[in-house]
Amino acid sequence: MARILIVDDSPSQLMGIQRIVEKLGHETLTAEDGAAGVEVAKAELPDLILMDVVMPNLNGFQATRTLSRESTTRDIPVVLVTTKDQDTDRMWGMRQGARAYLTKPFSEADLSEVIGRLLGGEALQTGEA
């Protein structure tokens, strides 16, 4: 069982993702914005982070960049989970240090596949789910 941090400012999205992750047998941690997500990640060192992009205070791109540059968190895989579905968004997210990019709405199978690959040590090179 892995510890997965879910960062999303939408309570309904947060609960939906949390339900799927827990159904897969993982423990969840949550944060409501990028700044809180960075703090929780530093304090708890989860095995994986599912990060929304459009959030107040610190957006997901900024939070991912911060985590990927921090020595204690740089090896934690970050999956950007967002409604932003342009190729430029995907490319920018991967440049910030994300290991995968999942566009909302997504299926439970898509999320399960991404989590399984990243926790299994198989990083997604293309950013596709």
PDB file of C-alpha atoms in Angstrom:
ATOM      1  CA  MET A   1       0.000   0.000   0.000  1.00  0.00           C
ATOM      2  CA  ALA A   2       1.322   3.400  -1.010  1.00  0.00           C
ATOM      3  CA  ARG A   3       0.710   6.823   0.506  1.00  0.00           C
ATOM      4  CA  ILE A   4      -0.689   9.140  -2.159  1.00  0.00           C
ATOM      5  CA  LEU A   5      -1.103  12.898  -1.774  1.00  0.00           C
ATOM      6  CA  ILE A   6      -4.051  14.376  -3.674  1.00  0.00           C
ATOM      7  CA  VAL A   7      -3.899  18.142  -4.257  1.00  0.00           C
ATOM      8  CA  ASP A   8      -7.077  19.733  -5.640  1.00  0.00           C
ATOM      9  CA  ASP A   9      -9.028  22.863  -4.707  1.00  0.00           C
ATOM     10  CA  SER A  10     -12.384  21.307  -5.669  1.00  0.00           C
ATOM     11  CA  PRO A  11     -13.876  19.346  -2.744  1.00  0.00           C
ATOM     12  CA  SER A  12     -15.891  17.127  -5.113  1.00  0.00           C
ATOM     13  CA  GLN A  13     -12.837  16.321  -7.281  1.00  0.00           C
ATOM     14  CA  LEU A  14     -10.747  15.697  -4.174  1.00  0.00           C
ATOM     15  CA  MET A  15     -13.341  13.266  -2.782  1.00  0.00           C
ATOM     16  CA  GLY A  16     -13.793  11.504  -6.129  1.00  0.00           C
ATOM     17  CA  ILE A  17     -10.084  10.938  -6.630  1.00  0.00           C
ATOM     18  CA  GLN A  18      -9.666   9.954  -2.983  1.00  0.00           C
ATOM     19  CA  ARG A  19     -12.427   7.347  -3.324  1.00  0.00           C
ATOM     20  CA  ILE A  20     -10.691   5.759  -6.338  1.00  0.00           C
ATOM     21  CA  VAL A  21      -7.241   5.774  -4.725  1.00  0.00           C
ATOM     22  CA  GLU A  22      -8.545   4.214  -1.502  1.00  0.00           C
ATOM     23  CA  LYS A  23     -10.495   1.615  -3.509  1.00  0.00           C
ATOM     24  CA  LEU A  24      -7.147   0.638  -5.049  1.00  0.00           C
ATOM     25  CA  GLY A  25      -5.894  -0.023  -1.510  1.00  0.00           C
ATOM     26  CA  HIS A  26      -3.755   3.061  -0.991  1.00  0.00           C
ATOM     27  CA  GLU A  27      -3.641   5.510   1.897  1.00  0.00           C
ATOM     28  CA  THR A  28      -4.483   9.112   0.996  1.00  0.00           C
ATOM     29  CA  LEU A  29      -3.321  12.512   2.166  1.00  0.00           C
ATOM     30  CA  THR A  30      -5.019  15.661   0.876  1.00  0.00           C
ATOM     31  CA  ALA A  31      -4.331  19.358   0.347  1.00  0.00           C
ATOM     32  CA  GLU A  32      -6.614  22.085  -1.035  1.00  0.00           C
ATOM     33  CA  ASP A  33      -4.070  24.139  -3.005  1.00  0.00           C
ATOM     34  CA  GLY A  34      -0.536  24.028  -4.358  1.00  0.00           C
ATOM     35  CA  ALA A  35       1.076  25.776  -1.394  1.00  0.00           C
ATOM     36  CA  ALA A  36      -0.546  23.378   1.078  1.00  0.00           C
ATOM     37  CA  GLY A  37       0.380  20.484  -1.218  1.00  0.00           C
ATOM     38  CA  VAL A  38       4.052  21.440  -1.134  1.00  0.00           C
ATOM     39  CA  GLU A  39       3.973  21.657   2.673  1.00  0.00           C
ATOM     40  CA  VAL A  40       2.222  18.293   3.078  1.00  0.00           C
ATOM     41  CA  ALA A  41       4.636  16.685   0.599  1.00  0.00           C
ATOM     42  CA  LYS A  42       7.657  17.989   2.509  1.00  0.00           C
ATOM     43  CA  ALA A  43       6.252  16.907   5.868  1.00  0.00           C
ATOM     44  CA  GLU A  44       4.816  13.515   4.901  1.00  0.00           C
ATOM     45  CA  LEU A  45       6.995  12.413   1.917  1.00  0.00           C
ATOM     46  CA  PRO A  46       4.231  10.484   0.105  1.00  0.00           C
ATOM     47  CA  ASP A  47       4.989   7.812  -2.495  1.00  0.00           C
ATOM     48  CA  LEU A  48       3.080   9.649  -5.247  1.00  0.00           C
ATOM     49  CA  ILE A  49       1.342  13.015  -5.747  1.00  0.00           C
ATOM     50  CA  LEU A  50      -1.777  13.636  -7.841  1.00  0.00           C
ATOM     51  CA  MET A  51      -1.730  17.393  -8.545  1.00  0.00           C
ATOM     52  CA  ASP A  52      -4.434  19.615 -10.035  1.00  0.00           C
ATOM     53  CA  VAL A  53      -3.141  22.567 -12.078  1.00  0.00           C
ATOM     54  CA  VAL A  54      -5.687  25.384 -11.727  1.00  0.00           C
ATOM     55  CA  MET A  55      -5.619  26.297  -8.004  1.00  0.00           C
ATOM     56  CA  PRO A  56      -5.284  29.434  -5.882  1.00  0.00           C
ATOM     57  CA  ASN A  57      -2.080  30.537  -4.129  1.00  0.00           C
ATOM     58  CA  LEU A  58       0.321  28.259  -5.993  1.00  0.00           C
ATOM     59  CA  ASN A  59      -0.854  26.514  -9.157  1.00  0.00           C
ATOM     60  CA  GLY A  60       0.004  22.901  -9.941  1.00  0.00           C
ATOM     61  CA  PHE A  61       2.760  23.808 -12.394  1.00  0.00           C
ATOM     62  CA  GLN A  62       4.464  26.005  -9.775  1.00  0.00           C
ATOM     63  CA  ALA A  63       4.001  23.424  -7.008  1.00  0.00           C
ATOM     64  CA  THR A  64       5.381  20.645  -9.213  1.00  0.00           C
ATOM     65  CA  ARG A  65       8.418  22.761 -10.117  1.00  0.00           C
ATOM     66  CA  THR A  66       9.013  23.519  -6.419  1.00  0.00           C
ATOM     67  CA  LEU A  67       8.790  19.838  -5.456  1.00  0.00           C
ATOM     68  CA  SER A  68      11.019  18.688  -8.327  1.00  0.00           C
ATOM     69  CA  ARG A  69      13.759  21.115  -7.261  1.00  0.00           C
ATOM     70  CA  GLU A  70      13.615  20.296  -3.542  1.00  0.00           C
ATOM     71  CA  SER A  71      16.142  17.627  -2.510  1.00  0.00           C
ATOM     72  CA  THR A  72      13.720  15.872  -0.140  1.00  0.00           C
ATOM     73  CA  THR A  73      10.828  15.679  -2.632  1.00  0.00           C
ATOM     74  CA  ARG A  74      12.431  15.518  -6.095  1.00  0.00           C
ATOM     75  CA  ASP A  75      12.099  11.730  -6.343  1.00  0.00           C
ATOM     76  CA  ILE A  76       8.369  11.691  -5.547  1.00  0.00           C
ATOM     77  CA  PRO A  77       6.484  11.155  -8.826  1.00  0.00           C
ATOM     78  CA  VAL A  78       3.941  13.893  -9.590  1.00  0.00           C
ATOM     79  CA  VAL A  79       0.965  13.254 -11.864  1.00  0.00           C
ATOM     80  CA  LEU A  80      -0.739  16.402 -13.106  1.00  0.00           C
ATOM     81  CA  VAL A  81      -4.490  15.745 -13.092  1.00  0.00           C
ATOM     82  CA  THR A  82      -6.205  18.641 -14.841  1.00  0.00           C
ATOM     83  CA  THR A  83      -8.803  19.943 -17.273  1.00  0.00           C
ATOM     84  CA  LYS A  84      -6.037  21.734 -19.195  1.00  0.00           C
ATOM     85  CA  ASP A  85      -5.783  19.524 -22.263  1.00  0.00           C
ATOM     86  CA  GLN A  86      -3.649  21.476 -24.723  1.00  0.00           C
ATOM     87  CA  ASP A  87      -0.356  19.990 -25.912  1.00  0.00           C
ATOM     88  CA  THR A  88       1.451  23.108 -24.665  1.00  0.00           C
ATOM     89  CA  ASP A  89       0.002  22.562 -21.165  1.00  0.00           C
ATOM     90  CA  ARG A  90       1.104  18.930 -21.221  1.00  0.00           C
ATOM     91  CA  MET A  91       4.601  19.838 -22.415  1.00  0.00           C
ATOM     92  CA  TRP A  92       4.930  22.623 -19.835  1.00  0.00           C
ATOM     93  CA  GLY A  93       3.778  20.317 -17.031  1.00  0.00           C
ATOM     94  CA  MET A  94       6.326  17.680 -17.957  1.00  0.00           C
ATOM     95  CA  ARG A  95       9.050  20.349 -18.076  1.00  0.00           C
ATOM     96  CA  GLN A  96       8.149  21.339 -14.519  1.00  0.00           C
ATOM     97  CA  GLY A  97       8.972  17.823 -13.360  1.00  0.00           C
ATOM     98  CA  ALA A  98       5.706  15.902 -13.687  1.00  0.00           C
ATOM     99  CA  ARG A  99       6.095  12.229 -14.547  1.00  0.00           C
ATOM    100  CA  ALA A 100       2.622  11.882 -16.102  1.00  0.00           C
ATOM    101  CA  TYR A 101      -0.285  14.031 -17.227  1.00  0.00           C
ATOM    102  CA  LEU A 102      -3.904  12.919 -16.891  1.00  0.00           C
ATOM    103  CA  THR A 103      -6.731  15.014 -18.328  1.00  0.00           C
ATOM    104  CA  LYS A 104     -10.065  15.361 -16.506  1.00  0.00           C
ATOM    105  CA  PRO A 105     -12.499  13.772 -16.856  1.00  0.00           C
ATOM    106  CA  PHE A 106     -10.640  10.471 -16.651  1.00  0.00           C
ATOM    107  CA  SER A 107     -11.760   6.933 -16.019  1.00  0.00           C
ATOM    108  CA  GLU A 108     -10.983   4.928 -12.919  1.00  0.00           C
ATOM    109  CA  ALA A 109      -8.979   2.587 -15.174  1.00  0.00           C
ATOM    110  CA  ASP A 110      -6.863   5.500 -16.501  1.00  0.00           C
ATOM    111  CA  LEU A 111      -6.024   6.678 -12.989  1.00  0.00           C
ATOM    112  CA  SER A 112      -5.327   3.134 -11.825  1.00  0.00           C
ATOM    113  CA  GLU A 113      -2.976   2.536 -14.763  1.00  0.00           C
ATOM    114  CA  VAL A 114      -0.969   5.719 -14.131  1.00  0.00           C
ATOM    115  CA  ILE A 115      -0.666   4.999 -10.412  1.00  0.00           C
ATOM    116  CA  GLY A 116       0.367   1.402 -11.076  1.00  0.00           C
ATOM    117  CA  ARG A 117       3.024   2.364 -13.605  1.00  0.00           C
ATOM    118  CA  LEU A 118       4.591   5.068 -11.469  1.00  0.00           C
ATOM    119  CA  LEU A 119       4.549   3.093  -8.237  1.00  0.00           C
ATOM    120  CA  GLY A 120       5.957   0.131 -10.136  1.00  0.00           C
ATOM    121  CA  GLY A 121       8.905   2.268 -11.179  1.00  0.00           C
ATOM    122  CA  GLU A 122       7.853   2.514 -14.819  1.00  0.00           C
ATOM    123  CA  ALA A 123       7.722   6.241 -15.617  1.00  0.00           C
ATOM    124  CA  LEU A 124       5.581   7.443 -18.484  1.00  0.00           C
ATOM    125  CA  GLN A 125       7.872   9.091 -20.993  1.00  0.00           C
ATOM    126  CA  THR A 126       5.193  10.638 -23.195  1.00  0.00           C
ATOM    127  CA  GLY A 127       3.050  12.098 -20.441  1.00  0.00           C
ATOM    128  CA  GLU A 128       0.091  10.130 -21.750  1.00  0.00           C
ATOM    129  CA  ALA A 129      -2.080   8.035 -19.503  1.00  0.00           C
TER     130      ALA A 129
END
